[in-house]
Tab-separated table of C-alpha atoms and ligand atoms in Angstrom:
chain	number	residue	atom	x	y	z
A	1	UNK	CA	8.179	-5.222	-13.781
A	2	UNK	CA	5.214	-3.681	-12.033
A	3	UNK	CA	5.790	-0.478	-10.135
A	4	UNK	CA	3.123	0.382	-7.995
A	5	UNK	CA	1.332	3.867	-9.274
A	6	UNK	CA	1.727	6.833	-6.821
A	7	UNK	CA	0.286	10.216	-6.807
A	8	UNK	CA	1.399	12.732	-4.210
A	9	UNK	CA	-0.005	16.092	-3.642
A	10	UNK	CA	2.322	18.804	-2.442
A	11	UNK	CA	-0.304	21.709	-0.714
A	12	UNK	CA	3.185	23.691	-0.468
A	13	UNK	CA	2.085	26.429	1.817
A	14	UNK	CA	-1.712	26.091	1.493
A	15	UNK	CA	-4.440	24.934	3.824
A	16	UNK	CA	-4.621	25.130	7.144
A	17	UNK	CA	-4.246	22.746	10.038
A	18	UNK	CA	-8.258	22.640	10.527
A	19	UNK	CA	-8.586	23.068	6.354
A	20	UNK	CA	-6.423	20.118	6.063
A	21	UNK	CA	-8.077	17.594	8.126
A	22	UNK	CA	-11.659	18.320	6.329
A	23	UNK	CA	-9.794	17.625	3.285
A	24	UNK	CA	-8.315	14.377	3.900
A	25	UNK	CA	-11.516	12.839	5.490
A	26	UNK	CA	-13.291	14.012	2.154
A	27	UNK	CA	-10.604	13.149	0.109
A	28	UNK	CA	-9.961	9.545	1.292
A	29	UNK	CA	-13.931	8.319	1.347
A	30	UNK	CA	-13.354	9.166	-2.463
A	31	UNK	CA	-10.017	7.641	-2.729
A	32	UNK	CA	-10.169	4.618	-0.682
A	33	UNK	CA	-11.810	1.973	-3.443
A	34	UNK	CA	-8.467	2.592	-5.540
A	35	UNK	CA	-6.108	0.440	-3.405
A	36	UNK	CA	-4.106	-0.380	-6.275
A	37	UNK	CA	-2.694	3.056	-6.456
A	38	UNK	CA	-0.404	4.409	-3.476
A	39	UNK	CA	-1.658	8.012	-2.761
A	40	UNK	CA	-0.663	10.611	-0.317
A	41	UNK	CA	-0.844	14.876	0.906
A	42	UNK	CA	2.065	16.804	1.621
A	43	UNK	CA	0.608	19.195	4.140
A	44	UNK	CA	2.330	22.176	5.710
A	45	UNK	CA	4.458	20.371	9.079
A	46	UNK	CA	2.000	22.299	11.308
A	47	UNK	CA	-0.646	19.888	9.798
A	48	UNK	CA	1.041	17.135	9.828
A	49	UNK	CA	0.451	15.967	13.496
A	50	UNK	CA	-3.190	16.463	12.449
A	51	UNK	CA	-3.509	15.375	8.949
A	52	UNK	CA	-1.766	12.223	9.996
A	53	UNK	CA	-4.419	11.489	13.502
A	54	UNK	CA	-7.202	12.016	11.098
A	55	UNK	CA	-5.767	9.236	8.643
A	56	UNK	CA	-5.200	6.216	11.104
A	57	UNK	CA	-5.573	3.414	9.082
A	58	UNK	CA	-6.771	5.227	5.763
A	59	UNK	CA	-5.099	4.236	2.406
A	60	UNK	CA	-4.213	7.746	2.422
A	61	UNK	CA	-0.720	8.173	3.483
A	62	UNK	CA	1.329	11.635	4.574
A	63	UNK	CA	4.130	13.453	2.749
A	64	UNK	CA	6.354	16.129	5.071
A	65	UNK	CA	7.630	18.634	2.366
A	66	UNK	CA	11.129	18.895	3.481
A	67	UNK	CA	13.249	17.622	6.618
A	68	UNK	CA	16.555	18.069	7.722
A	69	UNK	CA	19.627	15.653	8.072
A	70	UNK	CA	20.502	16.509	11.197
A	71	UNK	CA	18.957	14.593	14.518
A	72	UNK	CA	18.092	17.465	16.083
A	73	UNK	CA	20.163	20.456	17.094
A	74	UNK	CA	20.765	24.472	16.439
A	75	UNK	CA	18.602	24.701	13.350
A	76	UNK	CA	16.281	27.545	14.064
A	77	UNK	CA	12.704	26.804	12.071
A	78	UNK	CA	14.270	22.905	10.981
A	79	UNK	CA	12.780	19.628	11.638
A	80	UNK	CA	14.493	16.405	11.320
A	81	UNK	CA	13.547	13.780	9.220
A	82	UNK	CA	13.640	11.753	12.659
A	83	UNK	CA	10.738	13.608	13.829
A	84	UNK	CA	8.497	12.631	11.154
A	85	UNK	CA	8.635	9.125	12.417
A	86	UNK	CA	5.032	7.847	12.959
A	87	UNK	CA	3.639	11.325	11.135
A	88	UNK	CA	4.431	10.892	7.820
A	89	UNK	CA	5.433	7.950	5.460
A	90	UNK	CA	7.307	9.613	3.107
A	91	UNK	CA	9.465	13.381	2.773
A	92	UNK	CA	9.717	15.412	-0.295
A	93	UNK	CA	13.265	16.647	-1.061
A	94	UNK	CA	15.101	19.200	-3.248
A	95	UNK	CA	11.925	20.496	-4.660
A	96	UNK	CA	12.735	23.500	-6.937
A	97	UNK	CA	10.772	26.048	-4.620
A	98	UNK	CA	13.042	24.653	-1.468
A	99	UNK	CA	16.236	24.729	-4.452
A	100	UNK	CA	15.510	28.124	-5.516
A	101	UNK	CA	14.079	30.223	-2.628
A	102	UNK	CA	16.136	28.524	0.519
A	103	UNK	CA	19.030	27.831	-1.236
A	104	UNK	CA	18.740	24.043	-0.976
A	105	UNK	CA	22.057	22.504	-2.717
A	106	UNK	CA	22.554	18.660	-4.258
A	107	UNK	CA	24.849	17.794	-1.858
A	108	UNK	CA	21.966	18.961	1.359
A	109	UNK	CA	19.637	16.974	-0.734
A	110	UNK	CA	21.858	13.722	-0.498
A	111	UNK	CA	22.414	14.242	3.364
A	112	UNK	CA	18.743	14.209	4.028
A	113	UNK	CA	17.645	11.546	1.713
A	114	UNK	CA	20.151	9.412	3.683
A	115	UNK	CA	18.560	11.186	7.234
A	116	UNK	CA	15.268	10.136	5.780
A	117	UNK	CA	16.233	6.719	4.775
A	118	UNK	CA	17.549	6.338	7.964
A	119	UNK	CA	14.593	7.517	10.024
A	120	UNK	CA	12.466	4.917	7.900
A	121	UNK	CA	10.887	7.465	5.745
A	122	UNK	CA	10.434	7.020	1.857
A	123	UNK	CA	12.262	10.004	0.177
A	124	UNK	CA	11.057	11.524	-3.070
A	125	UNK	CA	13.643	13.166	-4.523
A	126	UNK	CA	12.045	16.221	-7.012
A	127	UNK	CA	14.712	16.879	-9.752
A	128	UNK	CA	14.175	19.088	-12.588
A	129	UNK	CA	15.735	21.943	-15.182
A	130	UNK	CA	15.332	25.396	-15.673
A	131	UNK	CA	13.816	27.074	-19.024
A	132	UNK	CA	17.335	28.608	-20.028
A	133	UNK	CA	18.848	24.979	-19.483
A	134	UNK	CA	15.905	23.711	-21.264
A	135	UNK	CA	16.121	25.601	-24.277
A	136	UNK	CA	19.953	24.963	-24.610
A	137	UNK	CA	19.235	21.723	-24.439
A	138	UNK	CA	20.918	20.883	-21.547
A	139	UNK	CA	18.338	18.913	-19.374
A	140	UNK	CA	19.745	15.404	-19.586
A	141	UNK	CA	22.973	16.334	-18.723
A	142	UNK	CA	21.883	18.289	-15.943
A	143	UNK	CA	19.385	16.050	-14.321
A	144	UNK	CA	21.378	13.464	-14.821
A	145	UNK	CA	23.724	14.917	-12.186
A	146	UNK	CA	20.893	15.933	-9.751
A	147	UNK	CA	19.916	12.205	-9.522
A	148	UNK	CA	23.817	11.017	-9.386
A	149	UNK	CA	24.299	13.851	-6.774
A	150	UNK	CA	21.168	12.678	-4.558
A	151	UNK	CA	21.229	9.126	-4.940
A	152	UNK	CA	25.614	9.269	-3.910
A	153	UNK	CA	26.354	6.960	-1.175
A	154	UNK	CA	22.749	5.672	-0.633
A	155	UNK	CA	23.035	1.289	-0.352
A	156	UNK	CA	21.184	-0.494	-3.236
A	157	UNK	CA	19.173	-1.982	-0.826
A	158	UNK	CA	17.662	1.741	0.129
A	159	UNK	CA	16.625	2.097	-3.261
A	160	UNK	CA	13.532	0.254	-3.064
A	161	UNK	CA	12.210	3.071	-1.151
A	162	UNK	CA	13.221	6.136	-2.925
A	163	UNK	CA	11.210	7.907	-4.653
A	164	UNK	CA	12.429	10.699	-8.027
A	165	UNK	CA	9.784	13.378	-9.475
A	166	UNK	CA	11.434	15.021	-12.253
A	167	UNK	CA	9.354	18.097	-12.195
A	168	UNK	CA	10.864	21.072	-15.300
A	169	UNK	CA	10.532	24.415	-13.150
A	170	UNK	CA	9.066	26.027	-16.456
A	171	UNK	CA	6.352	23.422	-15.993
A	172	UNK	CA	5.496	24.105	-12.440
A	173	UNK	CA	2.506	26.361	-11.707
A	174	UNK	CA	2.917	28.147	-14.910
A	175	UNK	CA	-0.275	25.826	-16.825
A	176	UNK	CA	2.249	24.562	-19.087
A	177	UNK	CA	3.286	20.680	-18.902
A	178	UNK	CA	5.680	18.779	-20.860
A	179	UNK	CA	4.247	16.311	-23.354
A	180	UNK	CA	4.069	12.853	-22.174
A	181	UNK	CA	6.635	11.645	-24.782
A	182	UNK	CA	8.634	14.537	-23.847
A	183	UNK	CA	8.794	14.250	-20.265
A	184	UNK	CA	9.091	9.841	-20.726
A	185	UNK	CA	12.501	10.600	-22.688
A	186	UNK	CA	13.228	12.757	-20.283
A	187	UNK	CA	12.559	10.225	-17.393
A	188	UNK	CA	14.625	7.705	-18.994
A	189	UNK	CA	17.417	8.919	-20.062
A	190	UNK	CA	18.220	11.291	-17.247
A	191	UNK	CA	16.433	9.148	-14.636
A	192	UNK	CA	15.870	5.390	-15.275
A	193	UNK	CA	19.083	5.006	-16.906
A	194	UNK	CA	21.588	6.321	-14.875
A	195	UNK	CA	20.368	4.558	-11.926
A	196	UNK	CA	20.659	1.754	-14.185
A	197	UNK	CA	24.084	2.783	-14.174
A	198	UNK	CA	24.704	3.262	-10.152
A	199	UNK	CA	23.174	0.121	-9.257
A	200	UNK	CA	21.616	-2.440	-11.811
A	201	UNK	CA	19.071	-3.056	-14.078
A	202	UNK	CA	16.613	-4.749	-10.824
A	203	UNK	CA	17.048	-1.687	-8.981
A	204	UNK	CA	16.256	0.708	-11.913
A	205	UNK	CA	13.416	-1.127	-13.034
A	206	UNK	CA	12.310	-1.316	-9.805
A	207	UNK	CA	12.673	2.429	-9.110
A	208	UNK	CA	9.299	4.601	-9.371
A	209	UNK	CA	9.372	8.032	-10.824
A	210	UNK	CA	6.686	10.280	-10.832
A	211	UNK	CA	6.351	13.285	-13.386
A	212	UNK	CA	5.446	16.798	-11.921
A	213	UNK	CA	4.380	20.097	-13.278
A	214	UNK	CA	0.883	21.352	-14.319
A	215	UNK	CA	-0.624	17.907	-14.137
A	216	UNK	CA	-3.960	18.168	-13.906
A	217	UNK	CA	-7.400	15.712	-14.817
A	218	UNK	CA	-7.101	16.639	-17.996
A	219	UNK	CA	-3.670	15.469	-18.956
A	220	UNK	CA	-2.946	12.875	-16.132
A	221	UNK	CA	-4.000	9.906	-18.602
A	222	UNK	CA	-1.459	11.264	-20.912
A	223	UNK	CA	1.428	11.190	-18.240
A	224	UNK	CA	0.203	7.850	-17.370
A	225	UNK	CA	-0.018	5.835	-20.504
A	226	UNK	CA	4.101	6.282	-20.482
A	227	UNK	CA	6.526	3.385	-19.997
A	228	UNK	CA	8.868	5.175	-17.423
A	229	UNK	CA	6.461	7.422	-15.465
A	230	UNK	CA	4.297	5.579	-12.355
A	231	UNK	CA	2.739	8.668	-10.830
A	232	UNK	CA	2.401	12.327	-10.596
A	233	UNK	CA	3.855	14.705	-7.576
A	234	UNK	CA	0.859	17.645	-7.769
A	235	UNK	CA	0.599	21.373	-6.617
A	236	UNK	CA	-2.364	23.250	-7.634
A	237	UNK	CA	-4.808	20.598	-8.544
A	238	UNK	CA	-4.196	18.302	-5.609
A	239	UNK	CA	-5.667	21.233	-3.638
A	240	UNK	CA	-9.648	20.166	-5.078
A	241	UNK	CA	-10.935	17.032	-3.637
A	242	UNK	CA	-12.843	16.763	-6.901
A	243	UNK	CA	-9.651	16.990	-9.273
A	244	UNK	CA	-7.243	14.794	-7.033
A	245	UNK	CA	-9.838	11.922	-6.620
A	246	UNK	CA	-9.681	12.236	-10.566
A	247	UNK	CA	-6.435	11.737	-10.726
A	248	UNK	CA	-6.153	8.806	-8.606
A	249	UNK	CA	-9.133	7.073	-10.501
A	250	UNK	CA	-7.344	8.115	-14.084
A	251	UNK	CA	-3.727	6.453	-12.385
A	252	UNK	CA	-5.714	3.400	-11.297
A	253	UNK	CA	-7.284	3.078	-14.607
A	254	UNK	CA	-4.237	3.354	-17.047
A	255	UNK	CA	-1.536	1.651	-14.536
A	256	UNK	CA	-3.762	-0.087	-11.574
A	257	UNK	CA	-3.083	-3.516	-12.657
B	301	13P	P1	1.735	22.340	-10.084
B	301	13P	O1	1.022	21.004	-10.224
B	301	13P	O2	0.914	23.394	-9.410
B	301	13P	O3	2.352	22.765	-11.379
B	301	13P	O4	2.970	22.078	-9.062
B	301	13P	C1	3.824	21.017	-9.289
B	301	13P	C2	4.715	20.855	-8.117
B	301	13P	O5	5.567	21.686	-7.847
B	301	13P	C3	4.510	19.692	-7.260
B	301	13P	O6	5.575	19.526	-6.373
């Protein structure tokens, strides 16, 4: 089954409104000749109304970094996946920065992939262990319940538009990625499989998952090459228009056709 390759940068809190608009109009005259490969930024939301007027009808697409379930209401510093609507395509959810530092549970994750669903958005669902969990060998298990706990309640026919990047938190930022064998086994046996196991096998092997976590030029192809990973959710290096064009190119060349 082909899955369509996607690589998503996540600025987290970098760049500027102004900062990000130069960088998308740079980034997508580089990008734009690799239409097989689905691509998108995840600015801050104050660039988002920006980032997303500068890319009318680019074949770069916009990422929020976090929404909330609720359609509006008492939530000071909040914005609801509704609002997105028409400013970004898809919504990145329970990253570990959002799990760690803001408390963000499995069961909040679920109620806003559902809000984001609903709102038309394409969720992508980040998912990933800890170094103590990883060195007692207790990263299937556990990932395996972040994806049950995110994915409960949400219709089969949803599916097709959710998104999983199992990104290990020892990975992130730290210059240290899993191998590619590593983080395929990973994939499939906490990720592919289990959804295998909620829904069916068309649904699973329908299902992209990205891998996240130092990826970088230089080990993209590696990532790439693997059966059960179609993209790459990116910090630091999506921040260079040089290194993220690269890894667009590298995508389209290992899993473009
Ligand atoms: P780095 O690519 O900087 O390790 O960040 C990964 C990440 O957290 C993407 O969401």
């Amino acid at each position: 089954m082909h899955r369509q390759p996607i690589v998503v940068g996540n600025w987290k809190m970098h760049k500027s409104p102004r900062e990000a608009i130069d960088f998308v109009k740079q980034l997508e005259a580089r990008v734009c000749e690799f239409a097989s490969v689905e691509k998108a930024v995840a600015p801050t939301s104050l660039a988002l109304s920006g980032v997303s007027a500068a890319l009318q009808g680019a074949s770069l697409l916009v990422a929020a970094q976090n929404a909330h379930w609720a359609g509006g209401g008492a939530f000071t510093g909040q914005i609801a996946a509704s609002m997105l609507r028409g400013l970004a395509q898809f919504v990145i959810l329970g990253h570990s920065e959002v799990r760690a530092h803001l408390a963000e549970t499995d069961a909040n994750v679920n109620r806003k992939a559902k809000a984001a669903l609903a709102a038309g958005l394409q969720p992508i669902i980040a998912v990933g262990e800890s170094l103590a969990q990883n060195e007692a060998g207790a990263t299937v298990d556990f990932v395996r319940g972040q994806v049950s706990a995110a994915l409960d309640g949400i219709a089969a026919a949803d599916m097709a538009r959710v998104v999983i990047a199992y990104e290990p938190i020892w990975a992130i930022g730290t210059g240290k990625s899993a191998t590619g064998e590593q983080a395929d086994r990973i994939i499939g046996a906490a990720v592919r499989e289990p959804v295998r196991d909620l829904y069916n096998d068309r649904v699973a092997d329908a299902m992209r998952i990205q891998y996240g976590g130092s990826v970088k030029p230089g080990n993209m192809a590696e990532f790439m090459v693997q059966p059960n990973i179609d993209g790459a959710l990116v910090g630091g290096a999506s921040l260079d228009v040089d290194d993220f064009a690269a890894l667009v190119e590298i995508a389209a060349r290992v899993k473009g056709s």
